[in-house]
XYZ file of C-alpha atoms in Angstrom:
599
model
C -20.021 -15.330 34.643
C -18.541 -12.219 35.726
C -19.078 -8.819 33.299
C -16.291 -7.976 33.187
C -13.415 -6.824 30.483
C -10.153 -7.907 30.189
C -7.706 -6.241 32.657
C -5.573 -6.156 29.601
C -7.759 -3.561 27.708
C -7.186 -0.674 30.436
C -4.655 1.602 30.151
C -1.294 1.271 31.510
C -0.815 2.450 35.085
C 1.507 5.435 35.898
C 3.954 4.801 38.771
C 3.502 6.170 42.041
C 7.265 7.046 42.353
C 6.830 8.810 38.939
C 4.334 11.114 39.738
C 5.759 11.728 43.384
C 9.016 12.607 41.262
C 6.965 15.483 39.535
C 5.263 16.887 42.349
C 8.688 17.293 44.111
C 10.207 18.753 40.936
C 7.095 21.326 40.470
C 6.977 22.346 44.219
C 10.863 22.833 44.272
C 12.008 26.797 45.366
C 12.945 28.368 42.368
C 17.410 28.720 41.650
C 17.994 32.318 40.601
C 20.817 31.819 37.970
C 23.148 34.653 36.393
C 23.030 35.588 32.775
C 25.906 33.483 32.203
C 24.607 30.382 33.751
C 21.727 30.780 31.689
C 23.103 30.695 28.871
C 24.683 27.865 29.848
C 21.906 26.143 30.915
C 19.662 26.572 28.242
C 19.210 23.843 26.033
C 20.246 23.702 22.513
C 17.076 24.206 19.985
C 15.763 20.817 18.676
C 15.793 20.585 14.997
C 12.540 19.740 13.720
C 12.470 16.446 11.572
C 12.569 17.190 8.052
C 9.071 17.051 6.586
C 8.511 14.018 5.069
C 7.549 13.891 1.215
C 4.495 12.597 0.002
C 3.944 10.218 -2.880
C 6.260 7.972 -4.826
C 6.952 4.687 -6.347
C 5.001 2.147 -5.260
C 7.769 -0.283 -4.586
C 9.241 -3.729 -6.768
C 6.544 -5.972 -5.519
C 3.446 -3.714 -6.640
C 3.120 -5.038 -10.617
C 1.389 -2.476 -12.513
C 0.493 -3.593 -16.164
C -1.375 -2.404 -18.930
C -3.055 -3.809 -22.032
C 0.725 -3.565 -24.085
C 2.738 -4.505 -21.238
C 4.377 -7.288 -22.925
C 4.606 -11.046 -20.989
C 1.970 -10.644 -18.341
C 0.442 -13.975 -18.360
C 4.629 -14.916 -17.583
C 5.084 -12.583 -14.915
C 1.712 -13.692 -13.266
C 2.568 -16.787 -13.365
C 5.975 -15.915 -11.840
C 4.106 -14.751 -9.139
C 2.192 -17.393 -8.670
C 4.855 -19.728 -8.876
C 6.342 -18.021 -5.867
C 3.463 -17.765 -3.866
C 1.277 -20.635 -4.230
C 2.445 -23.169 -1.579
C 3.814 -19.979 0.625
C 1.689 -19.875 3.319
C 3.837 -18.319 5.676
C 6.505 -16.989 3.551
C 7.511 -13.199 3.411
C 6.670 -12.586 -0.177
C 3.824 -10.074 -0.803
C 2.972 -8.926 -4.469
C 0.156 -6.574 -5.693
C -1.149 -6.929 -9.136
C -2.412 -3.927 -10.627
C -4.163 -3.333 -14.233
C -4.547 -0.066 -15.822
C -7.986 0.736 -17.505
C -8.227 -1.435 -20.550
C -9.028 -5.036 -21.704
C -6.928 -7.904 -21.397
C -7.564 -10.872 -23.049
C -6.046 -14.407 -22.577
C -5.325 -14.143 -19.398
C -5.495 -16.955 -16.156
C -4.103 -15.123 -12.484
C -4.030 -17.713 -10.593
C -3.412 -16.039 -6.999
C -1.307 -17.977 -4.460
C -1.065 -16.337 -0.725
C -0.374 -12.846 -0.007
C -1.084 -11.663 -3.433
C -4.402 -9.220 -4.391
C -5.331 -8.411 -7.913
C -7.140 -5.029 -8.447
C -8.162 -2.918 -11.248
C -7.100 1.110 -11.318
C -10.598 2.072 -12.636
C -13.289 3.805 -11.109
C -15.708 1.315 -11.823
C -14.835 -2.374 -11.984
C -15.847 -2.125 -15.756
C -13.070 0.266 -16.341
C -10.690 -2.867 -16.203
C -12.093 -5.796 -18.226
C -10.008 -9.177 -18.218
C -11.431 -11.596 -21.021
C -10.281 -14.663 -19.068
C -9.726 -15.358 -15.066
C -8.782 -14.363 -11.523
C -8.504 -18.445 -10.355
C -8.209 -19.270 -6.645
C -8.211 -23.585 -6.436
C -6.337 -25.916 -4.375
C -3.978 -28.610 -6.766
C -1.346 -27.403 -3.869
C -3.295 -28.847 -1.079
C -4.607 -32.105 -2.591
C -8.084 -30.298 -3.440
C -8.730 -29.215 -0.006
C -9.090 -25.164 -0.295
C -10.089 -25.032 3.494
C -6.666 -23.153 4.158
C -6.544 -20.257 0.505
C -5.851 -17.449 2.887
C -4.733 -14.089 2.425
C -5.747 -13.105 -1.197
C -7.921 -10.726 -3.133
C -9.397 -9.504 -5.743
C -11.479 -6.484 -6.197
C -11.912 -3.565 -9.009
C -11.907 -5.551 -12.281
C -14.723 -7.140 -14.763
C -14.210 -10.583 -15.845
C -15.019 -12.499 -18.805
C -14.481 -16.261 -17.655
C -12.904 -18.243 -20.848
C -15.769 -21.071 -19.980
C -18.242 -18.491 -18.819
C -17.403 -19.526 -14.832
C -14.771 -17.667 -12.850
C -13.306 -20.300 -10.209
C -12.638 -18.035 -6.489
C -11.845 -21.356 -4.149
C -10.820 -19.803 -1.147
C -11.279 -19.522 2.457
C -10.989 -17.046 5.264
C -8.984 -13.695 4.734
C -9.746 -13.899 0.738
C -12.268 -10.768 0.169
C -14.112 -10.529 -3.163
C -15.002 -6.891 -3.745
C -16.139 -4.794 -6.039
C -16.045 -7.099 -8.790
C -17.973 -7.658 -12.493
C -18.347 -11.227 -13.350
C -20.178 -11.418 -16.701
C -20.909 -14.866 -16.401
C -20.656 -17.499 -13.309
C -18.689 -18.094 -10.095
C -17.721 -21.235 -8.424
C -16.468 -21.172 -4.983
C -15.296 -25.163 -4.970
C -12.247 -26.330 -5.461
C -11.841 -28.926 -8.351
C -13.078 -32.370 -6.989
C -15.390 -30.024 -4.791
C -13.669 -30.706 -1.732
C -13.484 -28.785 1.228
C -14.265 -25.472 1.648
C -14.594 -23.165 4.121
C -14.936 -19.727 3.471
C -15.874 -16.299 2.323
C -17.106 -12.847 1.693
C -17.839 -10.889 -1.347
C -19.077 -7.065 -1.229
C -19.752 -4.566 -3.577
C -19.727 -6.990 -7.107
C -22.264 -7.938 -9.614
C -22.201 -11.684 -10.654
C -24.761 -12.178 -13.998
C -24.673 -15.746 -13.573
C -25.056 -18.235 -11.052
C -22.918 -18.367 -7.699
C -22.163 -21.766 -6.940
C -20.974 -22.343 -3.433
C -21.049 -26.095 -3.654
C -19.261 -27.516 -0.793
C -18.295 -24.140 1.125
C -18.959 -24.448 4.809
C -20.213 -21.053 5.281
C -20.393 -17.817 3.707
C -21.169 -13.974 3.589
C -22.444 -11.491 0.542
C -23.343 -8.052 1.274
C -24.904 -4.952 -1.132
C -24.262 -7.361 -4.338
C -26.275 -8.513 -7.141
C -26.311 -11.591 -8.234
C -28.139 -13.666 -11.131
C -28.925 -16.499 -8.597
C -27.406 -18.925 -5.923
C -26.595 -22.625 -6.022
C -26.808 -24.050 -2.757
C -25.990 -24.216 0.747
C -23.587 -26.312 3.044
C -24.415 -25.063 6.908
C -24.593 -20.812 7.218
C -25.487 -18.906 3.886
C -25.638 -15.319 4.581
C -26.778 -12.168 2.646
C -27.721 -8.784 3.283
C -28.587 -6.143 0.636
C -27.944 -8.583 -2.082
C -30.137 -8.488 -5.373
C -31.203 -11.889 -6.617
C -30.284 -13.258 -2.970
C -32.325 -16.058 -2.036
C -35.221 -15.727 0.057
C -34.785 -16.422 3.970
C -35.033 -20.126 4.959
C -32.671 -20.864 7.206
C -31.984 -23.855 8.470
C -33.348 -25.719 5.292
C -31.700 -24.302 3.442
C -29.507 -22.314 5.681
C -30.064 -19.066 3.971
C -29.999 -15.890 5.900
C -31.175 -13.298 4.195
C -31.917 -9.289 4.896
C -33.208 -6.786 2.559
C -30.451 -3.929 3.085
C -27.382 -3.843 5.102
C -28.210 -1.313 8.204
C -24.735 0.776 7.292
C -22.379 0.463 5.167
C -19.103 2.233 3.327
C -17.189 0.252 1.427
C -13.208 0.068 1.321
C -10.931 2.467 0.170
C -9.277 1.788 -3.131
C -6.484 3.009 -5.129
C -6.988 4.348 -8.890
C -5.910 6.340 -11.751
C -7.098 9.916 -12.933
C -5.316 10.085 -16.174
C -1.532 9.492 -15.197
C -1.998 10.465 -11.439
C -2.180 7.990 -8.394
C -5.373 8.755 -6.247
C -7.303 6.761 -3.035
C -11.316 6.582 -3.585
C -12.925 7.235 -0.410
C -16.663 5.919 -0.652
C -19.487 7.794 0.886
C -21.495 5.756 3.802
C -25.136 4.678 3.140
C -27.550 3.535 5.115
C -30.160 0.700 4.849
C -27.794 -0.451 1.483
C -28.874 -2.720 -1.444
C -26.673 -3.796 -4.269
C -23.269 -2.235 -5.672
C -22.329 1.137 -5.820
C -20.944 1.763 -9.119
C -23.823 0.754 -10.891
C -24.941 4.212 -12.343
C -21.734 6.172 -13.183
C -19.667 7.722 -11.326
C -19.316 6.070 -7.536
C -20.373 8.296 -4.787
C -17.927 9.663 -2.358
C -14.183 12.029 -2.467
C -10.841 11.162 -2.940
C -7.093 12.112 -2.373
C -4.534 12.459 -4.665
C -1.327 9.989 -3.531
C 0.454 13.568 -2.334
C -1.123 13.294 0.615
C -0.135 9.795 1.743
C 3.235 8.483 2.752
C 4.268 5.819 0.233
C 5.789 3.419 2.887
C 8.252 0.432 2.194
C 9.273 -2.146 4.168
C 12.019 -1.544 6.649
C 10.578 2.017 7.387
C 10.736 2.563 11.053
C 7.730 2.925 13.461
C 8.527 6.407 14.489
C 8.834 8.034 10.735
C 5.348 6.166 9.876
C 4.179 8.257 13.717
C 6.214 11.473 11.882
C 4.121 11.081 8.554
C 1.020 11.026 10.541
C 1.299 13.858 12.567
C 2.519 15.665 9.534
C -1.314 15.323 8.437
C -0.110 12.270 5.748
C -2.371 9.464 5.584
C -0.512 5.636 5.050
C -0.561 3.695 2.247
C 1.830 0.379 3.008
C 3.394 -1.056 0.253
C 3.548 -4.740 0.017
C 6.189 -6.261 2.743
C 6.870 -6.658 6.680
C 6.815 -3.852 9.016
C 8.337 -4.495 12.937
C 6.783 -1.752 14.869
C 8.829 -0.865 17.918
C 5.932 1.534 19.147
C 2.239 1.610 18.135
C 0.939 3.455 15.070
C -0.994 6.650 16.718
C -3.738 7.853 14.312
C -5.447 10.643 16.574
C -6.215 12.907 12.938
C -9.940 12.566 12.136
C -10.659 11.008 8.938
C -7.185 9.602 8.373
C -6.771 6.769 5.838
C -4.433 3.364 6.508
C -4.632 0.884 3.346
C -2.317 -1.760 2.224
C -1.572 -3.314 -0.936
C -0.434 -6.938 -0.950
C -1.469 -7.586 2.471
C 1.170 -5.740 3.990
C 2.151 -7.003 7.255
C 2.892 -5.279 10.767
C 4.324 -6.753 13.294
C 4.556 -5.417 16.955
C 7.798 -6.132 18.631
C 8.557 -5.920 22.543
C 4.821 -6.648 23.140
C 3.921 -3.254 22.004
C 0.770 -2.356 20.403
C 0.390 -2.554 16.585
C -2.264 0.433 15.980
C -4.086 3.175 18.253
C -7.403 5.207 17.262
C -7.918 7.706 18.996
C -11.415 9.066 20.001
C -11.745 10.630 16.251
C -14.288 10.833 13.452
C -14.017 8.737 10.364
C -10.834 6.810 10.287
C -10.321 4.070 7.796
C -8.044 1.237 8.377
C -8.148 -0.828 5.378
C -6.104 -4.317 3.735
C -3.223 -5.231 5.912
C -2.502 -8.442 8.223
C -1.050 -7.451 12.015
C 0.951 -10.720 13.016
C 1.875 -11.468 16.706
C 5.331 -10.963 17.862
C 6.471 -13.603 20.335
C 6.729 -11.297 22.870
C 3.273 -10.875 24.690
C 1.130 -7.555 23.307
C -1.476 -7.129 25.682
C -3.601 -6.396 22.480
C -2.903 -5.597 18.820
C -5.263 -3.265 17.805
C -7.291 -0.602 19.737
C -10.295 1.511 18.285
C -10.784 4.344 20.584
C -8.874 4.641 23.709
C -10.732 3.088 26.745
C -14.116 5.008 27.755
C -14.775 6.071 24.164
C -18.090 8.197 24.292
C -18.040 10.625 21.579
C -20.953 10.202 18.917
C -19.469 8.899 15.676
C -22.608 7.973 13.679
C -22.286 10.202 10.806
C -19.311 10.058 10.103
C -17.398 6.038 11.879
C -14.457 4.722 11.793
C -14.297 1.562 9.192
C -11.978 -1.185 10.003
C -12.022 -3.191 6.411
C -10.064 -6.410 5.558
C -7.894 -5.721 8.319
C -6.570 -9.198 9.324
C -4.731 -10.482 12.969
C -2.987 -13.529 13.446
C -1.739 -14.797 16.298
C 1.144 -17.535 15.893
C 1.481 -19.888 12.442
C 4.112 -17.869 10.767
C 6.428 -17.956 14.121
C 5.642 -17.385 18.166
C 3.491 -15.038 18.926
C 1.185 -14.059 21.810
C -1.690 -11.497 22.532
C -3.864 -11.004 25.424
C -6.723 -9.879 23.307
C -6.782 -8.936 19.464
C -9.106 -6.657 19.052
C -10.799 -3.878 21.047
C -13.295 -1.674 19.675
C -13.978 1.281 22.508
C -15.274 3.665 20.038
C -19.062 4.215 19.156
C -20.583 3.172 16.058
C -17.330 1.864 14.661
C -17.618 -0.881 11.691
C -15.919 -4.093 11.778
C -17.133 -5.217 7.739
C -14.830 -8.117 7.167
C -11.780 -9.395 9.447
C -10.425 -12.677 10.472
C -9.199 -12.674 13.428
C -7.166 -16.207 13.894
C -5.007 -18.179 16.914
C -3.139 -20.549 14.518
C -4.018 -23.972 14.814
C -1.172 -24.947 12.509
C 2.353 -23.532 10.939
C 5.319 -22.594 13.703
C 4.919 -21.419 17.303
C 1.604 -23.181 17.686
C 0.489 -24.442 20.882
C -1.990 -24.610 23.663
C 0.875 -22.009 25.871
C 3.089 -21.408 22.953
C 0.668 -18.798 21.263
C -1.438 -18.284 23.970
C -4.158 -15.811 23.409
C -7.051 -15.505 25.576
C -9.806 -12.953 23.843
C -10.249 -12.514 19.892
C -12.311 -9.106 20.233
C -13.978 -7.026 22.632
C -16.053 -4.791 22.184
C -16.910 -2.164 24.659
C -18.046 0.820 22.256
C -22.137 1.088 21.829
C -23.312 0.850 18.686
C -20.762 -1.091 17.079
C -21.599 -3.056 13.872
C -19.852 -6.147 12.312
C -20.697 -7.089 8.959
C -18.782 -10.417 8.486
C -17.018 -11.565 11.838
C -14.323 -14.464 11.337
C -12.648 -15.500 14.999
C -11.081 -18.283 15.717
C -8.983 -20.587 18.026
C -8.987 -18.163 20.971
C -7.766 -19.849 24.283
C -11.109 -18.310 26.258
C -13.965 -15.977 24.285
C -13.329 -15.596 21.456
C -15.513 -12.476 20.889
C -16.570 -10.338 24.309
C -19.131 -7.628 23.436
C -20.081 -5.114 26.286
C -21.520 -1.952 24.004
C -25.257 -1.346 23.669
C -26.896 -1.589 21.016
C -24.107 -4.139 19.102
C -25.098 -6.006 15.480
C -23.301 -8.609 13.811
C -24.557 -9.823 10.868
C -22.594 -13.215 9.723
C -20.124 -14.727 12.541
C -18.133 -17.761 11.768
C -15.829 -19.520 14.604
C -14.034 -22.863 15.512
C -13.339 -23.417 18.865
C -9.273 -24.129 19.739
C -8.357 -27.682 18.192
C -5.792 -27.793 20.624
C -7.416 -27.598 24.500
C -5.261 -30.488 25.988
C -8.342 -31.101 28.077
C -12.018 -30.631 29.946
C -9.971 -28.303 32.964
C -7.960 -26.200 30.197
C -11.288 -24.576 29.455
C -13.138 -25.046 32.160
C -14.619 -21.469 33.353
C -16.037 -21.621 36.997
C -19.109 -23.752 36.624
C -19.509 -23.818 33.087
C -18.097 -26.042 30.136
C -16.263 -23.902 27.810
C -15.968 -20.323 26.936
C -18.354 -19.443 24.588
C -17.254 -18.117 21.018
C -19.244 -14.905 21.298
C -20.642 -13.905 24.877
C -23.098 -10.442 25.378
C -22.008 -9.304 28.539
C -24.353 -9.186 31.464
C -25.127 -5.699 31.746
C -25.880 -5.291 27.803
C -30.042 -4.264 27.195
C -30.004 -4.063 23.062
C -27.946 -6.202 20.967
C -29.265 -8.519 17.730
C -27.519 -10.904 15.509
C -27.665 -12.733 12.368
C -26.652 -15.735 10.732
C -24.028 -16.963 13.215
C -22.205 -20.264 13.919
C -19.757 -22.132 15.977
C -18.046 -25.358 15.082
C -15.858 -27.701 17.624
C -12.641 -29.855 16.666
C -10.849 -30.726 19.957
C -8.692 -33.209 18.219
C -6.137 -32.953 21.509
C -9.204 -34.787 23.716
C -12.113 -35.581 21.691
C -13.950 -36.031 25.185
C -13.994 -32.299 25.524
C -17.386 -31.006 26.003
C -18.571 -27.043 25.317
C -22.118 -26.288 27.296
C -22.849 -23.675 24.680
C -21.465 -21.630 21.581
C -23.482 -18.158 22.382
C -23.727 -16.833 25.608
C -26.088 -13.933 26.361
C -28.274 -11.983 28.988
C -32.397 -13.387 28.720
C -33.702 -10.256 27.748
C -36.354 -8.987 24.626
C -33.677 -6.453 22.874
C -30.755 -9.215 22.969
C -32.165 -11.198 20.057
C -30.327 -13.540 17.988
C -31.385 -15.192 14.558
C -30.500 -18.315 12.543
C -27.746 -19.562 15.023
C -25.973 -23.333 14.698
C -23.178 -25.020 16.273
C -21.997 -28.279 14.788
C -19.051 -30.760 16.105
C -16.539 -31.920 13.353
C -16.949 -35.638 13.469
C -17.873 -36.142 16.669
C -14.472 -33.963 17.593
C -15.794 -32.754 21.208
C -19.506 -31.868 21.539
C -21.862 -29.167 22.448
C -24.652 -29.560 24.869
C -26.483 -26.243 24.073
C -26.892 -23.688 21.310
C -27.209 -20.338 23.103
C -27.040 -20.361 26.865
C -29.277 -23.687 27.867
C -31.186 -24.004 24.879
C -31.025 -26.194 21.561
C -30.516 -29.544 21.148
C -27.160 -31.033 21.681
C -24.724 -32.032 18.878
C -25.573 -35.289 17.573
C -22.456 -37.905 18.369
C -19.844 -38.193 15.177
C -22.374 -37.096 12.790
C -21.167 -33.527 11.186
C -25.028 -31.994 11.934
C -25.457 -28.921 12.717
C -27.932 -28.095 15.840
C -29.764 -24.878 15.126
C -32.087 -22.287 16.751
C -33.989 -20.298 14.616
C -34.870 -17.038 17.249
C -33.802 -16.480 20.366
C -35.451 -15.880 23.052
């Protein structure tokens, strides 16, 4: 296989004629003109845009209660009511409680809709009752409870258990359960999710018949069970490392973290917590008082609502404003440019951007400690050649003490309409952190097809020492993740091949059957991963067959751990686990085939 990127991750090409057009103009003998003609000549003064204002109302779909608001339970389950069934609607709502306690009360989240205390520490915000994700809208399958959240609050389950059903694109963070958590649907059918950071469960997690899941610098009183790919990392109470029976995963401390900005309240005044990194991390960070890091008061964001254009979101930027997106759609007719060191992005209510002419949907520059946090970038249906870029291309400055975050920052491609992307993702800058995304190809909704929402790459990483700390990517029409940096971890990857390949030539690549769904490029010396997995479901032509789900250069600092590919009822097979070894998939029987260490 040839190492190389993506053509479409270079930079654009200037025109011959273009810069042949400037040399001409800059070599040109100079026209001596009178003091009339210039006057004439000279161009009027450009106004400088009016400085944009910082702060404001957080817009009609952020719901802000506190404990005598009166009707909340209603209005929640207004809400709900709305957005349950909604997959790809256009509603997006933000739920956010005051310090207090609540008591009585069941939010049940439907898509597009986060819950979040405005505490410092989730036990600022105490809700006797519960956050509920289940699935009585999808016959009891919770396989497709997207795009929710909840983080920031203590509960009190009404029967001691909290029930938080979901699947991809559903983060559970910073969050006090004083009693249990069950990740099933009712019925315990299918599941496939998760991730939960940051949050202290005293009781027993119960994962029942989830698929797969992540928990990183948590605590927990203890863990249930396990369907195929359990992982944790800095988790207290995790269980001990047995993978692949059970198919726990477990490390000590998490190598680096920082966890996600959030928005609170200082007394009457808005304000964005910005948590400190730490390294080798183990269990929450608002244990002991006061939580570790700075923050800003809302002043220095821009308050943006939907309908703001592209170019005053660029304005508020260079102004020195940081972004905080209120709950809605966004079409961007030119990329977000964040080239301000340490500049904050977060959305509420998964606000959504979407990239029209085939434009990119967000630039980093080359810069220290940017933090893109909680918003969904959706395809437009015109070709982007990707959707969001982390550093421009050759990337080299040293960004260890100080990285860019890129935090429940979600990409779809298709489901909600057309859309198309060369490649999703590219992280060019060093020692970035990827710490929860799911980057998806639709394999259902509108404008889904095998050409129709064409996508070749997920993510690509060419920046050295790049970690991802729970890695969803899925349904990409080649690799789905392409990493070319040194020294690259992931710890937790979950992927499905594309359902839809119409057959063995679609994804045929030279000699070899299949892409694989995360490839080390040739030339890499260092990488390591954890607790990953790759699932098949070519439902088109079940005959399809995929050599391998991991492909990777044979050498002692590539090292993989706990790794398993499994075909969905005999949906397609694979022959191999990682390059040529590990046992084939076994027929229609929904086993995974595992390799414990590699080499």
């Amino acid at each position: 296989m040839p190492d190389s990127s993506p053509s479409s991750s270079r930079p654009p090409q200037v025109g011959r004629r273009t810069l042949l057009g400037a040399a001409a103009a800059a070599t040109a003998a100079p026209v001596v003109l009178s003091s009339a003609s210039r006057a004439a000549a000279a161009p009027a003064p450009r106004k400088k845009p009016r400085a944009l204002p910082g702060g404001g109302n957080l817009g009609p779909n952020v719901l802000v209660f506190d404990p005598s608001t009166p009707g909340i339970q209603a209005r929640l389950d207004e809400v709900f009511r709305q957005q349950e069934s909604a997959q790809f609607g256009t509603g997006r709502y933000a739920l956010l409680f005051k310090p207090g306690t609540y008591s009585g009360l069941n939010a049940q989240l439907g898509f597009y809709t986060s819950i979040a205390g405005l505490g410092l520490s989730p036990d600022d915000t105490t809700i006797n009752g519960d956050v509920t994700v289940d699935a009585g809208w999808f016959n009891g399958n919770a396989t497709q409870n997207f795009w929710r959240s909840a983080e920031n609050l203590a509960l009190v389950p009404a029967n001691g258990t909290n029930r938080w059903a979901v699947a991809q694109a559903a983060p559970f963070r910073r969050m006090h359960v004083r009693g249990g958590l069950n990740l099933a649907p009712s019925g315990y059918g299918w599941a496939s999710g998760g991730y939960i950071a940051d949050s202290r469960i005293d009781g027993q997690v119960g994962p029942y018949s989830q698929q797969q899941w992540y928990t990183r610098d948590s605590a927990i009183g203890s863990w249930l069970n396990g369907v195929w790919n359990m992982v944790f990392s800095g988790v207290e109470g995790a269980p001990a490392q047995s993978f692949p029976n059970p198919p726990y995963t477990t490390l000590a401390s998490t190598p680096v973290s920082r966890e996600k900005p959030f928005l609170y309240l200082q007394g009457s005044e808005y304000r964005v917590f910005l948590p400190e990194k730490r390294t080798n991390a183990r269990g929450v960070t608002w244990g002991n008082g006061t939580p570790r890091g700075t923050s800003l008061p809302l002043t220095q964001f821009y308050v943006a609502r939907p309908g703001v254009s592209a170019a005053t979101l660029n304005q508020a930027l260079e102004q020195g404003l940081h972004l905080l997106l209120t709950p809605g759609i966004y079409h961007l007719s030119e990329p977000l440019r964040i080239n301000r060191a340490n500049t904050v992005v977060l959305g509420l209510g998964y606000a959504t951007l979407i990239p029209d002419g085939g434009v990119t949907a967000v630039k980093v520059a080359d810069v220290d400690g940017v933090r893109l946090a909680g918003f969904l970038v959706d395809a437009g249906p015109v070709n982007s050649p990707t959707l969001l870029e982390i550093g421009p291309r050759g990337a080299s400055r040293d960004h260890s003490a100080n990285p860019t975050t890129v935090q429940d920052v979600f990409i779809r491609i298709g489901g909600a309409g057309p859309g198309k992307a060369t490649t999703s993702m590219v992280v060019n800058s060093r020692h970035t952190i990827i710490d929860h995304t799911w980057v998806w190809r639709a394999d259902h909704g509108d404008g889904v097809g095998w050409e129709t929402n064409r996508a070749d790459y997920g993510v690509v990483v060419n920046g050295d020492d790049v970690l991802a700390t729970g890695l969803f990517v899925e349904h990409f029409n080649k690799y789905d993740v392409q990493w070319f940096g040194q020294r690259g971890r992931t710890i937790f990857f979950q992927n499905e091949k594309a359902y839809d390949a119409p057959n063995q030539a679609a994804i045929q690549n030279g000699s070899t059957k299949g892409y694989a769904a995360y490839r080390v490029g040739d030339a890499v010396t260092s990488h390591e991963g954890w607790g990953l997995g790759s699932y098949c479901y070519y439902n088109v032509d079940p005959t399809i067959v995929q050599h391998h789900g991991f492909a990777a250069p044979v050498r002692p600092d590539v090292r993989f751990h706990n790794l398993l590919v499994v075909s969905l009822g005999g949906q397609g097979q694979y022959e191999c686990v990682i390059n040529d070894t590990g046992s084939p998939t076994s027929g229609t029987s929904t086993v995974p085939s595992t390799v414990v260490s590699y080499p």
